[in-house]
mmCIF file of C-alpha atoms and ligand atoms in Angstrom:
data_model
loop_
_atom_site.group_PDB
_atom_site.id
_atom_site.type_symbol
_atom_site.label_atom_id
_atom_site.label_comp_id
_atom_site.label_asym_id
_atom_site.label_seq_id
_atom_site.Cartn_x
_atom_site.Cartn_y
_atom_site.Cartn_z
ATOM 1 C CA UNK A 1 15.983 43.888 20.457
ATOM 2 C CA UNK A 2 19.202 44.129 18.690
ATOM 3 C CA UNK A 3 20.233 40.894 20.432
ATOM 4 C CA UNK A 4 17.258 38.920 19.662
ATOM 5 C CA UNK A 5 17.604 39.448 16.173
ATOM 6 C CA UNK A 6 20.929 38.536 16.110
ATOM 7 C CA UNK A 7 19.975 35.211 17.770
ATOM 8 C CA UNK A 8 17.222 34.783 15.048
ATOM 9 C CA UNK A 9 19.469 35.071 12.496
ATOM 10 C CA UNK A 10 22.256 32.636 13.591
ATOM 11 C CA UNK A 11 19.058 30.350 13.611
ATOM 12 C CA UNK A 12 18.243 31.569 9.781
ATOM 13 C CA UNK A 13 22.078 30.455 9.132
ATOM 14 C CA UNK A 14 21.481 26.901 10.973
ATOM 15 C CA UNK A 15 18.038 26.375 9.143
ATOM 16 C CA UNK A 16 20.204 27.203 5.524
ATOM 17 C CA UNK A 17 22.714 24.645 6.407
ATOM 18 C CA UNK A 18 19.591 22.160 7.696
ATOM 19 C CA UNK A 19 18.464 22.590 3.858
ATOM 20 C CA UNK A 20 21.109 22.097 2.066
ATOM 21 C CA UNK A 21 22.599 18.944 3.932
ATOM 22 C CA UNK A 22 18.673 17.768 3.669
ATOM 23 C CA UNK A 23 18.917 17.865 -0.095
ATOM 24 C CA UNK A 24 22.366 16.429 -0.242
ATOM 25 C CA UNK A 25 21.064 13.775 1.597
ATOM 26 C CA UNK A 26 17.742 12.984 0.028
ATOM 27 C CA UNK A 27 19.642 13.301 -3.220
ATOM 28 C CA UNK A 28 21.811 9.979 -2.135
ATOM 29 C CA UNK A 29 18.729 8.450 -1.199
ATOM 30 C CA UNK A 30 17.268 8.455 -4.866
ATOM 31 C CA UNK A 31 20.894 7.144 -5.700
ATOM 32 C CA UNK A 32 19.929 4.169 -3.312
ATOM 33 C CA UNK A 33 16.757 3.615 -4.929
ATOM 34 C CA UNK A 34 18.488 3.464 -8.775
ATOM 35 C CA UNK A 35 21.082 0.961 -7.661
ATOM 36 C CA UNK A 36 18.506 -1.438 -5.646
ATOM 37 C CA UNK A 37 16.397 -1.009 -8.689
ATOM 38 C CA UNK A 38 19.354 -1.677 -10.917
ATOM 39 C CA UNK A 39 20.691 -4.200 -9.459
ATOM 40 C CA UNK A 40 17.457 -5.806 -7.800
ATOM 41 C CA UNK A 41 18.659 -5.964 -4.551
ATOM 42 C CA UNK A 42 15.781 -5.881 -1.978
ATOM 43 C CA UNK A 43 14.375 -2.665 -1.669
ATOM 44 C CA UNK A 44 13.062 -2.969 2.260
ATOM 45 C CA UNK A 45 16.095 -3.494 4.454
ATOM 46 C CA UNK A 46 14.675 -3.211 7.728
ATOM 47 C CA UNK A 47 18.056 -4.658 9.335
ATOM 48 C CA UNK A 48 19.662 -1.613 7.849
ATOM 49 C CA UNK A 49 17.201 0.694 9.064
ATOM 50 C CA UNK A 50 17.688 -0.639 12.606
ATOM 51 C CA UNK A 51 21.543 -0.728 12.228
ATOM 52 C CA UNK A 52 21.143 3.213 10.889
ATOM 53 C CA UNK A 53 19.389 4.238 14.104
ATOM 54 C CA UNK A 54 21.884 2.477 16.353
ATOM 55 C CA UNK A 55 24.651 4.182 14.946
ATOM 56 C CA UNK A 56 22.403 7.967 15.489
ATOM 57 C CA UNK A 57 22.081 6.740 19.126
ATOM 58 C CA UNK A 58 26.458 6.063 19.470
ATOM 59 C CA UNK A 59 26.427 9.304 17.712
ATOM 60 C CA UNK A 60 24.375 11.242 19.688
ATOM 61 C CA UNK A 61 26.008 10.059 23.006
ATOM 62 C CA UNK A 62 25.018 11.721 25.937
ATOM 63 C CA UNK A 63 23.990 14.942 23.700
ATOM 64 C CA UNK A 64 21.893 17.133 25.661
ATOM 65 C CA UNK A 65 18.902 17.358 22.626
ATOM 66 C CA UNK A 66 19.369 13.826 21.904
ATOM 67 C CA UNK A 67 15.489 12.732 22.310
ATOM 68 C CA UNK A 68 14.764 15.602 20.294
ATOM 69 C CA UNK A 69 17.164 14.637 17.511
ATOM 70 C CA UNK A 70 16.086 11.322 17.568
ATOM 71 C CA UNK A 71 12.491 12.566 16.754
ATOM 72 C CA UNK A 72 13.804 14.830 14.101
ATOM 73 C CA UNK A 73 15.426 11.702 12.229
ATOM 74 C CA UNK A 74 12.536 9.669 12.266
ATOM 75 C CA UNK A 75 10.769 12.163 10.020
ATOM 76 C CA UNK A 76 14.046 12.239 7.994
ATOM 77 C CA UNK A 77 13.471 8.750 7.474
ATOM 78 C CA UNK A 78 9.729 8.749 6.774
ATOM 79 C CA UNK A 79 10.304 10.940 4.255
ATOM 80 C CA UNK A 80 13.383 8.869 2.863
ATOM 81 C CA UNK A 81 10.503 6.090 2.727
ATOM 82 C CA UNK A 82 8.204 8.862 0.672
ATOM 83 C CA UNK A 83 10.994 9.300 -2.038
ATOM 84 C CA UNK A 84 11.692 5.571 -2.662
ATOM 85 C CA UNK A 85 7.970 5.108 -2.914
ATOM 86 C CA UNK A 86 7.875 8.393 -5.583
ATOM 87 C CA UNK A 87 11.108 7.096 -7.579
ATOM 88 C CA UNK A 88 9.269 3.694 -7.803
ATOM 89 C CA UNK A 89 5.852 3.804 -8.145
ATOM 90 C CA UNK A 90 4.487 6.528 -9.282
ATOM 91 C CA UNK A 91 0.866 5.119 -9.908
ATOM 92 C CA UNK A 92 -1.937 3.722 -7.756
ATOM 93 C CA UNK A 93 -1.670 -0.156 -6.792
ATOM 94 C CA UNK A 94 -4.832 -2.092 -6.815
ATOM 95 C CA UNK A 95 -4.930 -5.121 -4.566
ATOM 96 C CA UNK A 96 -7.052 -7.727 -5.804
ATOM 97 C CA UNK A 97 -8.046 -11.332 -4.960
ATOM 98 C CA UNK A 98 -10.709 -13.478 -3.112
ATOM 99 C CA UNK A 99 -12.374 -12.358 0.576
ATOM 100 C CA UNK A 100 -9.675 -12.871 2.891
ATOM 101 C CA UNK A 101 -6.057 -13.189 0.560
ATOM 102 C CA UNK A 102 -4.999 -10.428 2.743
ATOM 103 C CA UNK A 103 -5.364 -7.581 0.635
ATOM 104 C CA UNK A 104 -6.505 -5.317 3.795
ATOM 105 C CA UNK A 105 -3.651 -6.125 5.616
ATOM 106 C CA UNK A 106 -1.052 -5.894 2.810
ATOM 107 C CA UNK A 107 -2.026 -2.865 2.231
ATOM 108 C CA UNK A 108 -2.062 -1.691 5.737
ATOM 109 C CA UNK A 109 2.023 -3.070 5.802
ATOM 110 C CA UNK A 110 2.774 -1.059 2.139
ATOM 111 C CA UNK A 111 1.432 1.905 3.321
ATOM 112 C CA UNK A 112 3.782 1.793 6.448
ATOM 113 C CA UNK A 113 6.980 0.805 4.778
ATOM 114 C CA UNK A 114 6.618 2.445 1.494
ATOM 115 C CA UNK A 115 4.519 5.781 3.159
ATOM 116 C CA UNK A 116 2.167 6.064 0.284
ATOM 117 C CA UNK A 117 -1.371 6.430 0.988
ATOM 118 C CA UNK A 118 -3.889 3.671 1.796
ATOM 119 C CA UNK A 119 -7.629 3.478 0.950
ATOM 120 C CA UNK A 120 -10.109 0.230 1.458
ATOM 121 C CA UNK A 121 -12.685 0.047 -1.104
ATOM 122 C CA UNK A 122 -15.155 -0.981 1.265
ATOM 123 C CA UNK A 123 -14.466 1.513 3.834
ATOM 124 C CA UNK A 124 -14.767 3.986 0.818
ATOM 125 C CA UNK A 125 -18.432 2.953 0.093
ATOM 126 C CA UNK A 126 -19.586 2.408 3.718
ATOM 127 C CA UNK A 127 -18.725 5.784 4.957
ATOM 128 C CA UNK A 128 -20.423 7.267 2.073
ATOM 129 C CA UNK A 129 -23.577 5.362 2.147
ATOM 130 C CA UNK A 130 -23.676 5.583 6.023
ATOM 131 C CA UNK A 131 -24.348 1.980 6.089
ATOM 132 C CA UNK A 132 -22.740 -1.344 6.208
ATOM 133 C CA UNK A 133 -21.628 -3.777 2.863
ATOM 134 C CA UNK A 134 -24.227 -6.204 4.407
ATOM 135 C CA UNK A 135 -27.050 -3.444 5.060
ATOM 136 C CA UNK A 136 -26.668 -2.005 1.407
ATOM 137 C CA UNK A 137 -27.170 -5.603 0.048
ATOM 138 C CA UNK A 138 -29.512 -6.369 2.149
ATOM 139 C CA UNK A 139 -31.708 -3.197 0.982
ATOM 140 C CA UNK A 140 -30.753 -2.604 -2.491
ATOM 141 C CA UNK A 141 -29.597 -6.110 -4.056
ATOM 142 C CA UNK A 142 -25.729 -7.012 -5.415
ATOM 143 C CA UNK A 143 -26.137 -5.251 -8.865
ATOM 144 C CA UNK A 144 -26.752 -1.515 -6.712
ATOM 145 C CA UNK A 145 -23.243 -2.322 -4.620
ATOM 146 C CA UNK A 146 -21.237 -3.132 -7.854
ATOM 147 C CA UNK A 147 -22.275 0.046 -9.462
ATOM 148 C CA UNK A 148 -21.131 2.002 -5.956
ATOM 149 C CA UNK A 149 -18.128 0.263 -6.404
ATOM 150 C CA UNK A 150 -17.039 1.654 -10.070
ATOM 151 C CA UNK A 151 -18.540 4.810 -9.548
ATOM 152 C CA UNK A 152 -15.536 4.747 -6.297
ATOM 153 C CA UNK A 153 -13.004 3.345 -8.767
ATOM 154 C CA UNK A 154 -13.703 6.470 -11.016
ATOM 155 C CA UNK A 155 -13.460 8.579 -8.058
ATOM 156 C CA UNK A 156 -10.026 6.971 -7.203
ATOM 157 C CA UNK A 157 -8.574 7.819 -10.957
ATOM 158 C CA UNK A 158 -7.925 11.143 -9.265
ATOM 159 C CA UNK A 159 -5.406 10.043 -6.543
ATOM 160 C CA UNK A 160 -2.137 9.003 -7.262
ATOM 161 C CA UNK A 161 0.478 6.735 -5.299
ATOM 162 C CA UNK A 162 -2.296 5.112 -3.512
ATOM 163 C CA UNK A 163 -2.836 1.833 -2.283
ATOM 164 C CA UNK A 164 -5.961 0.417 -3.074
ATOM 165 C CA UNK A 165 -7.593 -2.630 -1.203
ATOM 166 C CA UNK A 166 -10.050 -3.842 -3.710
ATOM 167 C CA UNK A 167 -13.379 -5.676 -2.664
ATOM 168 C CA UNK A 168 -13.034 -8.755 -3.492
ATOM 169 C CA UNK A 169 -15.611 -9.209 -6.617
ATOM 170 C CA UNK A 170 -14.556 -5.752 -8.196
ATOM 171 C CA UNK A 171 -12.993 -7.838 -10.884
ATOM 172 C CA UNK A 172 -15.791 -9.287 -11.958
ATOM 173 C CA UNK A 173 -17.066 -6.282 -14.174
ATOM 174 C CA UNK A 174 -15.125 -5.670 -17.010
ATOM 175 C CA UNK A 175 -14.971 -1.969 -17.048
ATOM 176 C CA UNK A 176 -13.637 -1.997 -14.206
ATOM 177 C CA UNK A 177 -10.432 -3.116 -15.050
ATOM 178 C CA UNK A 178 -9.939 0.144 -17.465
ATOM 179 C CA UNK A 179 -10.640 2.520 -14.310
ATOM 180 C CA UNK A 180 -8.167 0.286 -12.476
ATOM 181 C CA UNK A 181 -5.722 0.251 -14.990
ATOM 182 C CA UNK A 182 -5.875 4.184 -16.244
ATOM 183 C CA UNK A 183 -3.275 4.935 -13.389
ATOM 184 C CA UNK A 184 -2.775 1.938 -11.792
ATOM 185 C CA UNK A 185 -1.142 -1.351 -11.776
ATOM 186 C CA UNK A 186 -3.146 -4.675 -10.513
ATOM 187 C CA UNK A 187 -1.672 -7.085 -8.019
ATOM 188 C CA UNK A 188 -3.406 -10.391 -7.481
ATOM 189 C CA UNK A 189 -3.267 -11.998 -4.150
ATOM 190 C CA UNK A 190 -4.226 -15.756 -4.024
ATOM 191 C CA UNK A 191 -4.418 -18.282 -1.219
ATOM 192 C CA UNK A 192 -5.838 -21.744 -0.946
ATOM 193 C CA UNK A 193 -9.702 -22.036 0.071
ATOM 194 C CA UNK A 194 -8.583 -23.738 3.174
ATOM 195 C CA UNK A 195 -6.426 -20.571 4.178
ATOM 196 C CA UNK A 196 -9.190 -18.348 2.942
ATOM 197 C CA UNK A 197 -11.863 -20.089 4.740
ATOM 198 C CA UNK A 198 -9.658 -20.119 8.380
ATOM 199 C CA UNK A 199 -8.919 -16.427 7.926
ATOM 200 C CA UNK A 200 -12.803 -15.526 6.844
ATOM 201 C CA UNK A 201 -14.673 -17.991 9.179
ATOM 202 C CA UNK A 202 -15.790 -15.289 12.036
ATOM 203 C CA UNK A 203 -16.657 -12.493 9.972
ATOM 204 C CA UNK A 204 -20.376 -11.585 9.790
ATOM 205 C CA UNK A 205 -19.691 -8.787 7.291
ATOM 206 C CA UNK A 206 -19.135 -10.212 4.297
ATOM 207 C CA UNK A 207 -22.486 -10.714 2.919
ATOM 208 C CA UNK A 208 -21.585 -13.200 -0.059
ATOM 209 C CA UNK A 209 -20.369 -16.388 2.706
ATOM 210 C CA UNK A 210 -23.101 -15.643 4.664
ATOM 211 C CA UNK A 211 -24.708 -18.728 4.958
ATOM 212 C CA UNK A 212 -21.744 -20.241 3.152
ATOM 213 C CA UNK A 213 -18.870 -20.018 5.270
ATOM 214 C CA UNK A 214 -17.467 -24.056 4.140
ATOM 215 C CA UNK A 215 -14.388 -24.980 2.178
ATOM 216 C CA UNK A 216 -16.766 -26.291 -0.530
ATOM 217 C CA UNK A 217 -18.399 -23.120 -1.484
ATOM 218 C CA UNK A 218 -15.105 -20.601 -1.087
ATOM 219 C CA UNK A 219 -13.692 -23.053 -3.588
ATOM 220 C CA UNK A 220 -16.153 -23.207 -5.710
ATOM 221 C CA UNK A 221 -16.647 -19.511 -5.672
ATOM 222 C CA UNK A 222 -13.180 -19.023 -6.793
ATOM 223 C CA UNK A 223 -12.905 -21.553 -9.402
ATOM 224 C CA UNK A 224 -15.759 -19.465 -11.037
ATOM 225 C CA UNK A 225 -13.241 -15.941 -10.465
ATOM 226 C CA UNK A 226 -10.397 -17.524 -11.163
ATOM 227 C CA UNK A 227 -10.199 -16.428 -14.681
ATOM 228 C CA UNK A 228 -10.942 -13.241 -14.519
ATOM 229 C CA UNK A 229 -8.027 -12.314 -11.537
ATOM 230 C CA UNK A 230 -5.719 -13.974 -13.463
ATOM 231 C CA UNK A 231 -6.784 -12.536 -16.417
ATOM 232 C CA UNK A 232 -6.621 -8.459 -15.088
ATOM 233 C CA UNK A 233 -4.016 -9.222 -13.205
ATOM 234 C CA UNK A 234 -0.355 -7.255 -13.808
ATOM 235 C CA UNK A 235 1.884 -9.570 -11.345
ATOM 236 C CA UNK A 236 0.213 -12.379 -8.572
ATOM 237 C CA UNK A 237 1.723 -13.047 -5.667
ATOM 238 C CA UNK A 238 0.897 -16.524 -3.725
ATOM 239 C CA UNK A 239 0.664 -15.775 0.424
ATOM 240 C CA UNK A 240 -0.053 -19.244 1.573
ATOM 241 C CA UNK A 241 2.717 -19.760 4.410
ATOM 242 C CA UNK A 242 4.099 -16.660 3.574
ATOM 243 C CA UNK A 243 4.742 -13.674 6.253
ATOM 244 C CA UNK A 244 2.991 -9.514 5.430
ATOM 245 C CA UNK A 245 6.737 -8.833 5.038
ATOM 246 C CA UNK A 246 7.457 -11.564 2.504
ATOM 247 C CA UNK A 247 4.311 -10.838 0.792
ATOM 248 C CA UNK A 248 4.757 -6.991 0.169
ATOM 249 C CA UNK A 249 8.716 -7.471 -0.478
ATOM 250 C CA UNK A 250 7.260 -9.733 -3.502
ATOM 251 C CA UNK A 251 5.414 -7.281 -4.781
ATOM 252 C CA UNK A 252 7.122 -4.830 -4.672
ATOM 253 C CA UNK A 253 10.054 -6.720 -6.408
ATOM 254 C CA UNK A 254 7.770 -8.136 -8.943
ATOM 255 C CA UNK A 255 6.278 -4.550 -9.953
ATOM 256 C CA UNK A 256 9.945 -3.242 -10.437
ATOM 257 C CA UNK A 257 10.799 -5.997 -12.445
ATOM 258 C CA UNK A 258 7.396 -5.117 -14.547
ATOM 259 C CA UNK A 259 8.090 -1.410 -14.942
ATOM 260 C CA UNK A 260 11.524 -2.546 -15.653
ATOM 261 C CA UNK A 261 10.483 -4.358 -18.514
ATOM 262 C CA UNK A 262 8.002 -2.300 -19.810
ATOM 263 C CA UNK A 263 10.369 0.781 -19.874
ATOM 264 C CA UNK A 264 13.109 -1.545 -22.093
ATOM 265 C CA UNK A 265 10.006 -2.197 -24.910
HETATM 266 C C1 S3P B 301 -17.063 -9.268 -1.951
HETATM 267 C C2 S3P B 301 -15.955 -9.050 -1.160
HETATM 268 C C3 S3P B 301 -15.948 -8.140 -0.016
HETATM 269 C C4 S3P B 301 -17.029 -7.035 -0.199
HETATM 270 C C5 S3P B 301 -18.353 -7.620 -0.522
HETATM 271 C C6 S3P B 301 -18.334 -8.516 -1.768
HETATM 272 C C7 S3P B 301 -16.965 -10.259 -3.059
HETATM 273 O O1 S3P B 301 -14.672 -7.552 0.129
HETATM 274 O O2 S3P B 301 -16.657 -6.133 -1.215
HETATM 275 O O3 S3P B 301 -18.751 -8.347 0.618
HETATM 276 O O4 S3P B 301 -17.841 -10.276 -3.944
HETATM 277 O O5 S3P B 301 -15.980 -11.028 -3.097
HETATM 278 P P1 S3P B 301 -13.399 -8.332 0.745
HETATM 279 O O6 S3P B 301 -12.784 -9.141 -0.344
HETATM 280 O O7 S3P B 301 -12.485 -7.259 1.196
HETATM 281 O O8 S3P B 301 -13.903 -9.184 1.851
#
């Protein structure tokens, strides 16, 4: 017995020296963020990242745990992810723009590279409903889904660090805007109606095109919105011909620059 607790407390010594060099280290990540914030330099280096874990691997060497270590560091660098997202944003981010800018899958690539949370506006109101966006219009008319859709943007004042993939019309009510904007900055997505329509064209669930999947009426549509994204809007970003990586290093550079500004007034 006397031996087994010795052995458990050589472990208690290893896990005091795991903390400590944890903190130290997490502590020079927040020095990262400040100087890529400071200085502007991008703030997702995923060359780095990859560099980084080929140098663990020459480390490691033929270590007997190293698959286990391995493991251990990609948590490490998860949460590395976490605390950049914390130091930077430390509100929710609304995606906004048109059916199909690629709000669902911008957020899907900020959640993974900036590990804050993800929610789909949509997705929000379907599972609660227990039916479809094209079933609920279908049986209770446009006016009854825009109400479901700021009583969820109330719901979502609670949550913080969150990205938020908007429906695309939840502009279009004014108040709206003030649940959005309560804890949240608002980033408009845009593309042309030719790029909307070819990413859009096969979807059945989208009850607004449906019998209106053309060019014409996309454009049309969003010549009448137009105004009113730009207007709400705290930074746009343009993703015609633009990669999910280009697109959320964009916005996230464009937000800093934002909070930048607004902490200098
Ligand atoms: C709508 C956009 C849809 C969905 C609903 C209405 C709109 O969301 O909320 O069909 O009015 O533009 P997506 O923009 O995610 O397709």
């Amino acid at each position: 017995m006397d031996k087994i607790n010795a052995i458990r407390e050589k472990i208690g010594a290893c896990d005091d020296i795991i903390i400590e060099q944890l903190a130290i280290r997490m502590g020079h990540i927040q020095e990262i963020i400040a100087y890529k914030k400071a200085t502007g330099i991008p703030i997702l280096q995923p060359e780095q990242e990859k560099k980084q874990t080929a140098a663990l691997e020459a480390k490691l060497g033929d270590n007997e745990f190293e698959e286990e270590i391995l493991d251990i560091f990609k948590y490490i660098v998860k949460n590395s992810r976490r605390i950049q997202a914390k130091s930077l944003f430390d509100y929710n981010i609304f995606l906004i723009g048109f059916m199909g800018a690629g709000k669902s899958t911008v957020a899907g690539e900020l959640k993974a590279k900036l590990e804050m949370d993800r929610v789909e506006m949509d997705q929000m109101i379907v599972e609660k409903q227990g039916m479809s966006i094209s079933e609920i219009f279908d049986e209770y008319g446009e006016a009854y889904f825009r109400n479901l859709e700021s009583n969820t943007l109330i719901e979502l004042q609670k949550r913080k660090q969150t990205i938020v993939s908007c429906g695309g019309g939840v502009v279009m009510r004014e108040e709206n805007q003030d649940h959005m904007k309560k804890n949240g900055r608002i980033v408009l997505l845009t593309a042309k109606p030719e790029t909307i329509y070819e990413r859009v064209k096969d979807s059945t669930d989208r009850p607004i095109l449906n019998g209106n999947m053309n060019v014409e009426f996309i454009s049309e549509l969003m010549e009448k919105r137009r105004a009113r994204y730009e207007e709400v809007a705290d930074v746009t970003v343009a993703t015609d011909g633009k990669n999910v990586t280009q697109i959320c290093e964009e916005i996230i550079s464009k937000l800093i620059k934002l909070d930048n500004t607004s902490e200098e007034e």
